[in-house]
PDB file of C-alpha atoms and ligand atoms in Angstrom:
ATOM      1  CA  MET A   1     153.210 -97.270  41.556  1.00 45.00           C
ATOM      2  CA  THR A   2     155.301 -99.321  43.397  1.00 47.00           C
ATOM      3  CA  ASP A   3     159.122-100.509  44.287  1.00 54.00           C
ATOM      4  CA  ALA A   4     158.906-104.150  43.907  1.00 84.00           C
ATOM      5  CA  GLY A   5     159.527-105.721  40.620  1.00 93.00           C
ATOM      6  CA  LEU A   6     162.777-104.910  38.638  1.00 95.00           C
ATOM      7  CA  TYR A   7     163.115-101.952  36.240  1.00 97.00           C
ATOM      8  CA  PRO A   8     163.561-101.368  33.507  1.00 98.00           C
ATOM      9  CA  SER A   9     162.831-105.113  32.901  1.00 98.00           C
ATOM     10  CA  TYR A  10     161.311-107.801  29.923  1.00 98.00           C
ATOM     11  CA  VAL A  11     160.490-111.734  30.804  1.00 98.00           C
ATOM     12  CA  ASP A  12     162.822-113.186  28.027  1.00 97.00           C
ATOM     13  CA  LEU A  13     159.897-115.951  26.572  1.00 98.00           C
ATOM     14  CA  ASP A  14     162.161-117.690  24.225  1.00 97.00           C
ATOM     15  CA  PRO A  15     162.554-120.642  26.604  1.00 97.00           C
ATOM     16  CA  PHE A  16     158.775-120.810  26.219  1.00 97.00           C
ATOM     17  CA  ILE A  17     159.034-120.679  21.972  1.00 98.00           C
ATOM     18  CA  ASP A  18     160.139-122.323  18.933  1.00 98.00           C
ATOM     19  CA  THR A  19     162.314-119.788  17.923  1.00 98.00           C
ATOM     20  CA  ALA A  20     163.960-121.850  14.978  1.00 98.00           C
ATOM     21  CA  ARG A  21     160.317-122.135  13.287  1.00 98.00           C
ATOM     22  CA  LEU A  22     159.660-118.408  14.270  1.00 98.00           C
ATOM     23  CA  ARG A  23     163.003-117.265  12.339  1.00 98.00           C
ATOM     24  CA  SER A  24     161.945-119.278   9.341  1.00 98.00           C
ATOM     25  CA  LEU A  25     158.520-116.899   9.191  1.00 98.00           C
ATOM     26  CA  ASP A  26     160.783-114.176   8.719  1.00 98.00           C
ATOM     27  CA  GLY A  27     160.813-114.245   5.214  1.00 98.00           C
ATOM     28  CA  TYR A  28     157.336-115.140   4.479  1.00 98.00           C
ATOM     29  CA  ILE A  29     156.209-112.297   6.493  1.00 98.00           C
ATOM     30  CA  THR A  30     158.373-109.668   4.918  1.00 97.00           C
ATOM     31  CA  GLU A  31     157.175-111.115   1.683  1.00 96.00           C
ATOM     32  CA  ARG A  32     153.170-110.149   2.594  1.00 96.00           C
ATOM     33  CA  LEU A  33     153.836-107.221   4.197  1.00 95.00           C
ATOM     34  CA  GLU A  34     155.887-105.731   1.307  1.00 93.00           C
ATOM     35  CA  ARG A  35     152.849-107.007  -0.911  1.00 92.00           C
ATOM     36  CA  ARG A  36     150.377-104.510   1.216  1.00 89.00           C
ATOM     37  CA  LEU A  37     152.829-101.641   1.015  1.00 83.00           C
ATOM     38  CA  ALA A  38     152.756-101.335  -2.645  1.00 79.00           C
ATOM     39  CA  GLU A  39     149.140-101.691  -2.565  1.00 77.00           C
ATOM     40  CA  ASP A  40     148.695 -98.978   0.186  1.00 71.00           C
ATOM     41  CA  LEU A  41     150.876 -97.249  -1.787  1.00 66.00           C
ATOM     42  CA  ALA A  42     148.840 -97.064  -5.148  1.00 63.00           C
ATOM     43  CA  PHE A  43     145.968 -96.318  -2.662  1.00 60.00           C
ATOM     44  CA  TYR A  44     147.351 -93.454  -1.191  1.00 59.00           C
ATOM     45  CA  THR A  45     149.461 -92.203  -4.498  1.00 55.00           C
ATOM     46  CA  GLY A  46     146.759 -92.916  -7.247  1.00 56.00           C
ATOM     47  CA  PRO A  47     148.632 -93.904 -10.579  1.00 52.00           C
ATOM     48  CA  PHE A  48     149.269 -89.999 -11.627  1.00 56.00           C
ATOM     49  CA  LEU A  49     151.757 -88.108  -9.461  1.00 52.00           C
ATOM     50  CA  LEU A  50     151.643 -84.405 -10.578  1.00 53.00           C
ATOM     51  CA  ASP A  51     155.428 -83.924  -9.583  1.00 50.00           C
ATOM     52  CA  GLY A  52     158.187 -85.971  -8.285  1.00 52.00           C
ATOM     53  CA  THR A  53     157.265 -84.809  -4.623  1.00 52.00           C
ATOM     54  CA  ALA A  54     155.701 -88.078  -3.115  1.00 48.00           C
ATOM     55  CA  PRO A  55     153.162 -86.891  -0.406  1.00 48.00           C
ATOM     56  CA  HIS A  56     153.498 -87.960   3.175  1.00 48.00           C
ATOM     57  CA  LEU A  57     152.927 -92.015   3.638  1.00 50.00           C
ATOM     58  CA  PRO A  58     152.307 -92.855   7.048  1.00 51.00           C
ATOM     59  CA  GLY A  59     154.778 -95.387   8.754  1.00 66.00           C
ATOM     60  CA  SER A  60     153.236 -97.272  11.336  1.00 77.00           C
ATOM     61  CA  LYS A  61     150.376 -99.490  10.413  1.00 85.00           C
ATOM     62  CA  LEU A  62     148.406-102.675  11.913  1.00 89.00           C
ATOM     63  CA  VAL A  63     147.164-105.758  10.605  1.00 92.00           C
ATOM     64  CA  TYR A  64     144.286-107.400  12.670  1.00 93.00           C
ATOM     65  CA  LEU A  65     144.901-111.030  12.407  1.00 96.00           C
ATOM     66  CA  SER A  66     142.078-111.183  14.961  1.00 97.00           C
ATOM     67  CA  ARG A  67     139.009-108.619  14.835  1.00 96.00           C
ATOM     68  CA  SER A  68     136.583-107.423  17.329  1.00 95.00           C
ATOM     69  CA  SER A  69     132.376-107.978  17.209  1.00 95.00           C
ATOM     70  CA  GLU A  70     132.812-104.583  19.460  1.00 94.00           C
ATOM     71  CA  PRO A  71     133.862-101.363  18.492  1.00 91.00           C
ATOM     72  CA  GLU A  72     137.552-100.245  19.371  1.00 85.00           C
ATOM     73  CA  ASN A  73     138.171-100.708  22.728  1.00 88.00           C
ATOM     74  CA  TYR A  74     141.749-100.919  24.262  1.00 87.00           C
ATOM     75  CA  TYR A  75     140.564-102.769  27.063  1.00 89.00           C
ATOM     76  CA  ASP A  76     139.152-105.577  24.971  1.00 93.00           C
ATOM     77  CA  VAL A  77     142.106-107.062  23.889  1.00 93.00           C
ATOM     78  CA  ASP A  78     142.053-109.712  26.742  1.00 93.00           C
ATOM     79  CA  ARG A  79     138.367-110.376  26.082  1.00 95.00           C
ATOM     80  CA  THR A  80     139.044-113.332  24.516  1.00 96.00           C
ATOM     81  CA  ASP A  81     134.958-114.521  23.481  1.00 96.00           C
ATOM     82  CA  LEU A  82     134.660-110.936  21.517  1.00 97.00           C
ATOM     83  CA  TRP A  83     137.458-112.161  18.970  1.00 97.00           C
ATOM     84  CA  ARG A  84     137.432-114.153  15.610  1.00 96.00           C
ATOM     85  CA  PRO A  85     140.347-114.651  13.465  1.00 96.00           C
ATOM     86  CA  SER A  86     139.616-111.958  10.001  1.00 95.00           C
ATOM     87  CA  GLU A  87     140.496-112.254   6.579  1.00 93.00           C
ATOM     88  CA  GLU A  88     143.710-111.161   6.914  1.00 93.00           C
ATOM     89  CA  ALA A  89     144.905-114.476   9.309  1.00 97.00           C
ATOM     90  CA  GLY A  90     144.060-116.731   6.327  1.00 96.00           C
ATOM     91  CA  GLU A  91     146.892-114.144   4.368  1.00 96.00           C
ATOM     92  CA  PHE A  92     149.198-115.321   7.228  1.00 97.00           C
ATOM     93  CA  ALA A  93     148.334-118.753   7.553  1.00 98.00           C
ATOM     94  CA  GLU A  94     151.401-119.894   8.687  1.00 98.00           C
ATOM     95  CA  LEU A  95     151.757-117.137  11.239  1.00 98.00           C
ATOM     96  CA  MET A  96     148.367-118.282  12.077  1.00 98.00           C
ATOM     97  CA  ALA A  97     149.927-121.362  12.857  1.00 98.00           C
ATOM     98  CA  PHE A  98     153.003-120.872  14.628  1.00 98.00           C
ATOM     99  CA  ILE A  99     150.783-118.401  17.151  1.00 98.00           C
ATOM    100  CA  ASP A 100     148.389-121.536  17.939  1.00 98.00           C
ATOM    101  CA  THR A 101     151.712-123.097  19.433  1.00 98.00           C
ATOM    102  CA  LEU A 102     152.108-120.374  22.134  1.00 98.00           C
ATOM    103  CA  PRO A 103     151.364-120.592  25.556  1.00 98.00           C
ATOM    104  CA  PHE A 104     147.401-119.764  25.922  1.00 98.00           C
ATOM    105  CA  LYS A 105     143.983-121.417  26.632  1.00 98.00           C
ATOM    106  CA  ALA A 106     142.697-118.029  24.981  1.00 98.00           C
ATOM    107  CA  LYS A 107     143.259-115.525  22.236  1.00 98.00           C
ATOM    108  CA  GLY A 108     141.935-111.933  21.992  1.00 97.00           C
ATOM    109  CA  ARG A 109     143.818-109.462  19.676  1.00 96.00           C
ATOM    110  CA  MET A 110     146.321-110.737  17.271  1.00 97.00           C
ATOM    111  CA  ILE A 111     148.471-107.449  15.305  1.00 95.00           C
ATOM    112  CA  ILE A 112     151.275-107.225  13.236  1.00 94.00           C
ATOM    113  CA  MET A 113     152.661-103.551  13.857  1.00 93.00           C
ATOM    114  CA  TYR A 114     154.782-102.810  10.792  1.00 92.00           C
ATOM    115  CA  ASP A 115     156.685 -99.551   9.629  1.00 89.00           C
ATOM    116  CA  ARG A 116     157.584 -99.493   5.895  1.00 86.00           C
ATOM    117  CA  GLU A 117     160.198 -96.844   7.214  1.00 86.00           C
ATOM    118  CA  GLY A 118     161.435 -98.319  10.319  1.00 88.00           C
ATOM    119  CA  SER A 119     160.798 -94.980  12.566  1.00 87.00           C
ATOM    120  CA  ALA A 120     161.354 -94.378  16.188  1.00 87.00           C
ATOM    121  CA  VAL A 121     158.789 -95.151  18.527  1.00 87.00           C
ATOM    122  CA  SER A 122     158.323 -92.873  21.300  1.00 87.00           C
ATOM    123  CA  ALA A 123     158.812 -94.309  24.529  1.00 91.00           C
ATOM    124  CA  HIS A 124     155.020 -94.845  26.378  1.00 91.00           C
ATOM    125  CA  ARG A 125     153.048 -96.952  28.047  1.00 92.00           C
ATOM    126  CA  ASP A 126     150.053 -99.174  26.776  1.00 90.00           C
ATOM    127  CA  HIS A 127     147.535 -97.911  29.492  1.00 89.00           C
ATOM    128  CA  ASP A 128     147.782 -96.407  33.120  1.00 89.00           C
ATOM    129  CA  SER A 129     145.245 -99.027  35.176  1.00 93.00           C
ATOM    130  CA  VAL A 130     147.869-100.521  37.683  1.00 95.00           C
ATOM    131  CA  ASP A 131     145.295-103.514  38.704  1.00 94.00           C
ATOM    132  CA  LEU A 132     145.184-104.412  35.213  1.00 95.00           C
ATOM    133  CA  CYS A 133     148.083-107.228  33.979  1.00 96.00           C
ATOM    134  CA  HIS A 134     147.142-107.933  29.981  1.00 96.00           C
ATOM    135  CA  GLU A 135     148.538-112.129  29.435  1.00 98.00           C
ATOM    136  CA  PHE A 136     150.647-111.644  25.965  1.00 98.00           C
ATOM    137  CA  VAL A 137     153.584-112.287  24.231  1.00 98.00           C
ATOM    138  CA  TRP A 138     155.435-110.091  21.976  1.00 98.00           C
ATOM    139  CA  PHE A 139     157.546-111.416  19.389  1.00 98.00           C
ATOM    140  CA  ARG A 140     159.486-111.000  16.256  1.00 98.00           C
ATOM    141  CA  THR A 141     161.105-113.034  13.652  1.00 98.00           C
ATOM    142  CA  ASN A 142     164.694-111.005  13.482  1.00 97.00           C
ATOM    143  CA  LEU A 143     166.547-108.744  16.043  1.00 96.00           C
ATOM    144  CA  ASP A 144     167.011-105.978  13.640  1.00 93.00           C
ATOM    145  CA  LYS A 145     165.035-103.583  15.045  1.00 92.00           C
ATOM    146  CA  PRO A 146     166.052-101.840  18.977  1.00 95.00           C
ATOM    147  CA  PHE A 147     163.221-102.188  20.753  1.00 96.00           C
ATOM    148  CA  TYR A 148     163.973-101.069  24.883  1.00 97.00           C
ATOM    149  CA  MET A 149     161.973-101.076  28.146  1.00 97.00           C
ATOM    150  CA  LEU A 150     162.420 -97.536  29.932  1.00 96.00           C
ATOM    151  CA  ASN A 151     162.594 -96.838  33.764  1.00 95.00           C
ATOM    152  CA  PRO A 152     160.708 -93.365  34.001  1.00 89.00           C
ATOM    153  CA  HIS A 153     162.436 -92.841  37.317  1.00 91.00           C
ATOM    154  CA  SER A 154     166.005 -92.929  36.272  1.00 94.00           C
ATOM    155  CA  GLY A 155     165.599 -92.968  32.604  1.00 93.00           C
ATOM    156  CA  GLU A 156     168.104 -96.036  32.816  1.00 96.00           C
ATOM    157  CA  LYS A 157     166.828 -98.007  29.160  1.00 97.00           C
ATOM    158  CA  LEU A 158     167.417-102.112  28.245  1.00 98.00           C
ATOM    159  CA  TYR A 159     166.991-103.285  25.027  1.00 98.00           C
ATOM    160  CA  VAL A 160     165.280-106.366  24.060  1.00 98.00           C
ATOM    161  CA  HIS A 161     167.798-109.243  23.327  1.00 98.00           C
ATOM    162  CA  SER A 162     165.005-112.238  22.397  1.00 98.00           C
ATOM    163  CA  HIS A 163     162.811-113.041  19.899  1.00 98.00           C
ATOM    164  CA  ALA A 164     159.781-113.262  22.523  1.00 98.00           C
ATOM    165  CA  ALA A 165     158.890-111.315  25.306  1.00 98.00           C
ATOM    166  CA  TRP A 166     156.320-110.436  27.819  1.00 98.00           C
ATOM    167  CA  PHE A 167     156.703-107.163  30.169  1.00 98.00           C
ATOM    168  CA  ASP A 168     155.137-104.393  32.430  1.00 97.00           C
ATOM    169  CA  THR A 169     153.391-102.193  30.168  1.00 95.00           C
ATOM    170  CA  VAL A 170     152.241-100.089  32.731  1.00 95.00           C
ATOM    171  CA  ASN A 171     154.847 -99.137  35.528  1.00 96.00           C
ATOM    172  CA  GLN A 172     157.898 -98.606  32.577  1.00 95.00           C
ATOM    173  CA  TYR A 173     157.903 -97.424  29.114  1.00 95.00           C
ATOM    174  CA  HIS A 174     158.893 -98.972  26.346  1.00 94.00           C
ATOM    175  CA  GLY A 175     159.745 -97.662  22.963  1.00 92.00           C
ATOM    176  CA  GLY A 176     161.919 -98.604  19.655  1.00 92.00           C
ATOM    177  CA  ASP A 177     164.986 -96.959  17.881  1.00 93.00           C
ATOM    178  CA  ALA A 178     164.761 -95.982  13.916  1.00 91.00           C
ATOM    179  CA  THR A 179     165.799 -98.332  11.626  1.00 91.00           C
ATOM    180  CA  GLY A 180     165.295 -96.922   8.506  1.00 90.00           C
ATOM    181  CA  ALA A 181     164.011-100.021   7.078  1.00 92.00           C
ATOM    182  CA  LEU A 182     160.895-102.004   6.981  1.00 92.00           C
ATOM    183  CA  SER A 183     160.424-103.361  10.520  1.00 93.00           C
ATOM    184  CA  PHE A 184     157.412-105.301  12.390  1.00 95.00           C
ATOM    185  CA  SER A 185     156.746-107.144  15.390  1.00 96.00           C
ATOM    186  CA  ILE A 186     154.009-109.171  16.758  1.00 97.00           C
ATOM    187  CA  ARG A 187     151.787-109.114  19.699  1.00 97.00           C
ATOM    188  CA  VAL A 188     148.880-111.720  20.676  1.00 98.00           C
ATOM    189  CA  ASP A 189     146.354-111.384  23.937  1.00 98.00           C
ATOM    190  CA  GLY A 190     144.511-113.694  25.561  1.00 98.00           C
ATOM    191  CA  ILE A 191     144.796-115.916  28.620  1.00 98.00           C
ATOM    192  CA  PHE A 192     147.858-117.715  29.137  1.00 98.00           C
ATOM    193  CA  THR A 193     147.425-121.848  30.038  1.00 98.00           C
ATOM    194  CA  ASP A 194     146.824-123.200  33.587  1.00 98.00           C
ATOM    195  CA  GLU A 195     150.672-124.612  33.116  1.00 98.00           C
ATOM    196  CA  PHE A 196     152.389-121.136  32.115  1.00 98.00           C
ATOM    197  CA  ARG A 197     150.013-119.028  34.441  1.00 98.00           C
ATOM    198  CA  SER A 198     151.554-121.382  37.845  1.00 97.00           C
ATOM    199  CA  ARG A 199     155.188-120.124  36.368  1.00 96.00           C
ATOM    200  CA  ILE A 200     153.819-116.335  36.976  1.00 97.00           C
ATOM    201  CA  PRO A 201     154.348-114.458  40.506  1.00 96.00           C
ATOM    202  CA  PHE A 202     150.870-112.729  40.570  1.00 96.00           C
ATOM    203  CA  PRO A 203     150.852-109.750  43.138  1.00 95.00           C
ATOM    204  CA  ALA A 204     147.744-109.098  45.345  1.00 92.00           C
ATOM    205  CA  ALA A 205     148.261-105.395  44.406  1.00 93.00           C
ATOM    206  CA  ASN A 206     149.588-103.640  41.246  1.00 95.00           C
ATOM    207  CA  ARG A 207     148.501-106.758  38.805  1.00 96.00           C
ATOM    208  CA  ALA A 208     150.204-104.859  36.421  1.00 97.00           C
ATOM    209  CA  SER A 209     153.875-105.642  37.467  1.00 97.00           C
ATOM    210  CA  ALA A 210     153.950-109.557  37.485  1.00 98.00           C
ATOM    211  CA  PRO A 211     156.083-109.605  34.627  1.00 98.00           C
ATOM    212  CA  ALA A 212     158.758-106.885  36.159  1.00 98.00           C
ATOM    213  CA  LEU A 213     157.934-109.601  39.234  1.00 97.00           C
ATOM    214  CA  TRP A 214     158.964-112.528  37.845  1.00 97.00           C
ATOM    215  CA  ALA A 215     161.922-110.782  35.971  1.00 97.00           C
ATOM    216  CA  GLU A 216     163.045-109.755  39.101  1.00 96.00           C
ATOM    217  CA  ARG A 217     162.794-113.385  40.307  1.00 94.00           C
ATOM    218  CA  GLN A 218     164.786-114.844  37.018  1.00 91.00           C
ATOM    219  CA  ALA A 219     167.710-112.661  37.107  1.00 92.00           C
ATOM    220  CA  ALA A 220     168.129-113.941  41.425  1.00 92.00           C
ATOM    221  CA  GLU A 221     167.787-117.525  40.496  1.00 89.00           C
ATOM    222  CA  ALA A 222     170.930-116.415  37.246  1.00 84.00           C
TER     223      ALA A 222
HETATM  224 FE1  FE2 B   1     153.472-100.586  23.653  1.00 75.52          FE
END
C-alpha cells in the first residue's frame, strides 16, 4: 500500500458521460429487472406454497450483459477478446446503446448488479493485486442507494454523489447501505480510449491506485 493518492476517493465521471440519457433509462431498466424478479420468484417457490412462510430468497443478483468464452475468472474482466454480448444484452438494448457511448475502445465484462431488497453491501475490496488496475465505469440511473468508499486505515467514509465513477478497488474498500427497495448499478470493464487514458496519472508502482491519484489531482485543482 502506498501513501500516494487520496483515500477515500472516487473519480466523478459524470462530466464524461451523458447523465440525462442515463437518468432516462431508470424506468426502462427497473421494469426489466422487476420482470426477472417475478420469474425468479416463481422459480424459487413454485406455484404452491405449503404455508405463508416464504423461503429465503437470495437478494443480490447479477445480469451478465456479456459472457466470457472461458470459465469464470475475476482476472478476465478486462480481457476484452474473451467477451461477447449475451442473450440478456438484447433484453437491455437501450442500456447497451448507452454503454456504447462510454469512453472505451474495447469492452470486457458488463454486468448489472441488482438486489430486490436493497440490502447493505459489506465494505470490501475487489482483489488484492496492487499492480493490476482495472479500467471500468461504475454507474447508476438514480442516486437512491448510499454507496461509499472507505479508508481502511482511518475508517473514514466518502459517499459517492455522482451517477458514474471510477475508483481504486484495491487500496480502499467500498460498500453500500441498505435501502429496503430494489436497487441496481451497472459496471462495464474494458480498455479506455487513448484520449481518456491520456487524462489518467498512471503510477509506475501500485497501478491500482491510479483512480486515487486522479481524484487527488482533481481535488487539488478544485
Ligand atoms: Fe466490489
